Coordinates of C-alpha atoms in Angstrom, one line a residue:
M1 CA 0.0 0.0 0.0
A2 CA 1.1 3.5 -0.7
I3 CA -0.1 7.0 -0.2
R4 CA -0.5 8.6 -3.6
P5 CA -0.6 12.3 -4.4
I6 CA -4.1 13.8 -4.6
I7 CA -5.0 15.9 -7.6
R8 CA -6.0 19.4 -6.5
F9 CA -8.8 21.7 -7.8
P10 CA -8.8 23.2 -10.5
D11 CA -7.0 20.3 -12.3
P12 CA -9.0 19.5 -15.4
R13 CA -8.6 15.8 -14.8
L14 CA -11.3 16.2 -12.1
R15 CA -13.8 17.0 -14.8
V16 CA -13.2 13.9 -16.9
A17 CA -15.6 11.0 -16.7
A18 CA -13.8 7.8 -15.5
E19 CA -13.8 4.6 -17.5
P20 CA -15.5 1.4 -16.3
V21 CA -13.3 -1.2 -14.6
T22 CA -13.0 -4.3 -16.8
R23 CA -10.3 -6.3 -15.0
F24 CA -10.8 -7.6 -11.5
D25 CA -7.3 -8.5 -10.6
T26 CA -4.4 -7.8 -8.3
D27 CA -3.8 -4.4 -9.9
L28 CA -7.3 -3.4 -9.0
R29 CA -6.9 -4.6 -5.4
S30 CA -3.6 -2.7 -5.2
L31 CA -5.2 0.5 -6.5
A32 CA -8.0 0.0 -3.9
D33 CA -5.5 -0.4 -1.1
D34 CA -3.6 2.7 -2.2
L35 CA -6.9 4.7 -2.3
L36 CA -7.8 3.6 1.2
E37 CA -4.4 4.6 2.6
T38 CA -4.4 7.9 0.6
M39 CA -8.0 8.7 1.8
R40 CA -7.1 8.0 5.5
A41 CA -4.0 10.2 5.2
A42 CA -5.9 13.1 3.6
P43 CA -8.0 12.7 5.8
G44 CA -11.4 11.9 4.2
L45 CA -14.4 9.7 4.3
G46 CA -14.5 8.9 0.6
I47 CA -12.2 9.0 -2.4
T48 CA -12.3 8.0 -6.1
A49 CA -9.5 6.7 -8.4
P50 CA -9.8 10.0 -10.4
H51 CA -8.8 11.9 -7.2
I52 CA -5.3 10.4 -7.7
G53 CA -5.2 10.7 -11.5
V54 CA -6.5 7.2 -12.4
A55 CA -9.5 7.5 -14.6
L56 CA -11.3 4.3 -13.5
R57 CA -14.7 3.9 -11.8
L58 CA -13.5 2.9 -8.3
V59 CA -14.7 4.4 -5.0
V60 CA -13.6 3.8 -1.4
L61 CA -15.8 4.9 1.5
E62 CA -15.1 4.6 5.2
L63 CA -18.0 6.4 6.9
E64 CA -17.3 4.6 10.2
P65 CA -13.8 3.7 11.3
G66 CA -13.0 0.2 10.1
E67 CA -16.1 -0.1 8.0
V68 CA -14.6 0.2 4.5
G69 CA -16.6 -0.2 1.3
F70 CA -15.0 -0.7 -2.1
Y71 CA -17.4 0.2 -5.0
V72 CA -16.4 -0.7 -8.6
N73 CA -18.4 0.8 -11.4
P74 CA -21.1 2.2 -9.1
A75 CA -24.2 3.8 -10.5
V76 CA -27.4 5.2 -9.0
I77 CA -30.3 3.2 -10.3
E78 CA -33.0 4.8 -8.2
A79 CA -33.2 8.1 -6.3
S80 CA -36.0 9.5 -4.0
S81 CA -37.8 12.7 -4.9
D82 CA -37.4 14.0 -1.3
T83 CA -34.1 15.7 -0.7
I84 CA -31.6 16.4 2.1
R85 CA -29.0 19.2 2.6
Q86 CA -25.6 18.0 3.7
T87 CA -22.3 19.7 4.1
E88 CA -19.8 18.5 1.5
G89 CA -16.2 19.0 0.6
S90 CA -13.4 17.2 -1.2
V91 CA -10.0 15.8 -0.7
S92 CA -9.1 17.6 -3.9
M93 CA -10.2 20.9 -2.4
P94 CA -9.3 20.7 1.3
G95 CA -10.3 23.4 3.7
V96 CA -13.6 24.4 2.2
V97 CA -17.1 23.0 2.5
E98 CA -20.6 24.0 1.6
D99 CA -24.2 22.6 1.9
I100 CA -25.5 20.7 -1.1
E101 CA -29.0 19.5 -1.7
R102 CA -29.4 15.9 -3.0
P103 CA -31.9 13.1 -3.0
A104 CA -32.3 11.7 0.5
R105 CA -32.3 8.1 -0.6
V106 CA -30.7 6.2 -3.4
T107 CA -30.2 2.7 -4.6
I108 CA -26.9 1.9 -6.3
R109 CA -25.6 -1.0 -8.3
Y110 CA -21.9 -1.8 -8.1
R111 CA -19.4 -4.6 -8.2
D112 CA -17.0 -5.6 -5.5
L113 CA -13.2 -6.1 -6.0
E114 CA -13.8 -9.7 -7.2
G115 CA -16.4 -8.6 -9.8
A116 CA -19.6 -9.8 -8.0
E117 CA -22.5 -7.5 -8.5
H118 CA -24.4 -5.9 -5.6
I119 CA -27.3 -3.6 -5.0
E120 CA -27.3 -1.2 -2.0
A121 CA -30.0 1.0 -0.7
A122 CA -28.8 4.0 1.3
D123 CA -30.3 7.0 3.0
G124 CA -29.2 10.2 4.7
F125 CA -25.5 10.8 4.9
R126 CA -24.6 7.5 3.2
A127 CA -26.8 8.3 0.2
V128 CA -25.2 11.7 -0.1
C129 CA -21.7 10.2 0.0
H130 CA -22.5 7.7 -2.7
Q131 CA -23.9 10.5 -4.9
H132 CA -20.9 12.7 -4.3
E133 CA -18.4 10.1 -5.3
I134 CA -20.4 8.8 -8.3
D135 CA -20.6 12.5 -9.5
Q136 CA -16.8 12.6 -9.3
L137 CA -16.6 9.5 -11.4
D138 CA -18.9 11.2 -13.9
G139 CA -16.6 14.2 -14.0
I140 CA -18.9 16.4 -11.9
F141 CA -17.0 18.1 -9.2
W142 CA -19.0 18.8 -6.0
I143 CA -19.0 22.6 -6.4
D144 CA -20.9 22.1 -9.7
R145 CA -24.0 21.4 -7.6
L146 CA -23.8 24.9 -6.1
S147 CA -25.4 28.1 -7.5
R148 CA -22.9 30.3 -9.4
L149 CA -22.7 32.7 -6.5
K150 CA -22.0 30.0 -3.9
R151 CA -19.5 28.3 -6.2
D152 CA -17.6 31.5 -6.7
R153 CA -17.5 32.1 -3.0
V154 CA -16.1 28.6 -2.3
I155 CA -13.4 29.0 -5.0
A156 CA -12.5 32.4 -3.5
R157 CA -12.2 30.8 0.0
Y158 CA -10.1 28.0 -1.4
R159 CA -7.8 30.5 -3.1
K160 CA -7.5 32.6 0.0
L161 CA -6.3 29.5 1.8
G162 CA -3.4 29.5 -0.7
R163 CA -4.4 26.1 -2.0
G164 CA -5.9 27.0 -5.4

């Protein structure tokens, strides 16, 4: 396992849709392990392969210590019409957060690291995290969900921190 450099906003690679994983092998497991170690060092609760410059559809979530989920080729297959507001941020834009409104419940389809298919229903914070990371896989950076005014304010705060 290795901690990999995280791509920082406004790197254009954060806006590129990731490719589906087609090989479920030791290279994928190694990438997943590196992502987990990188996420923990950041620190963060979720990370995608694109955050480290690898354009593959792989997500790691650890919403509770020791409860790690690896999601390969995840996709939202159902979303509720009711919404929730949650504070979000990114390992690629550390130091700034903002509230985002998203569906309160989702169902996702994904594969595990061995290639087996799974369906997971999630609500609340977990649902938000899935949507946030799947957006990133689709090349949608979290601030794209903000109004233009709020997005400009977040970017200004980030630049003021000397990170952008």
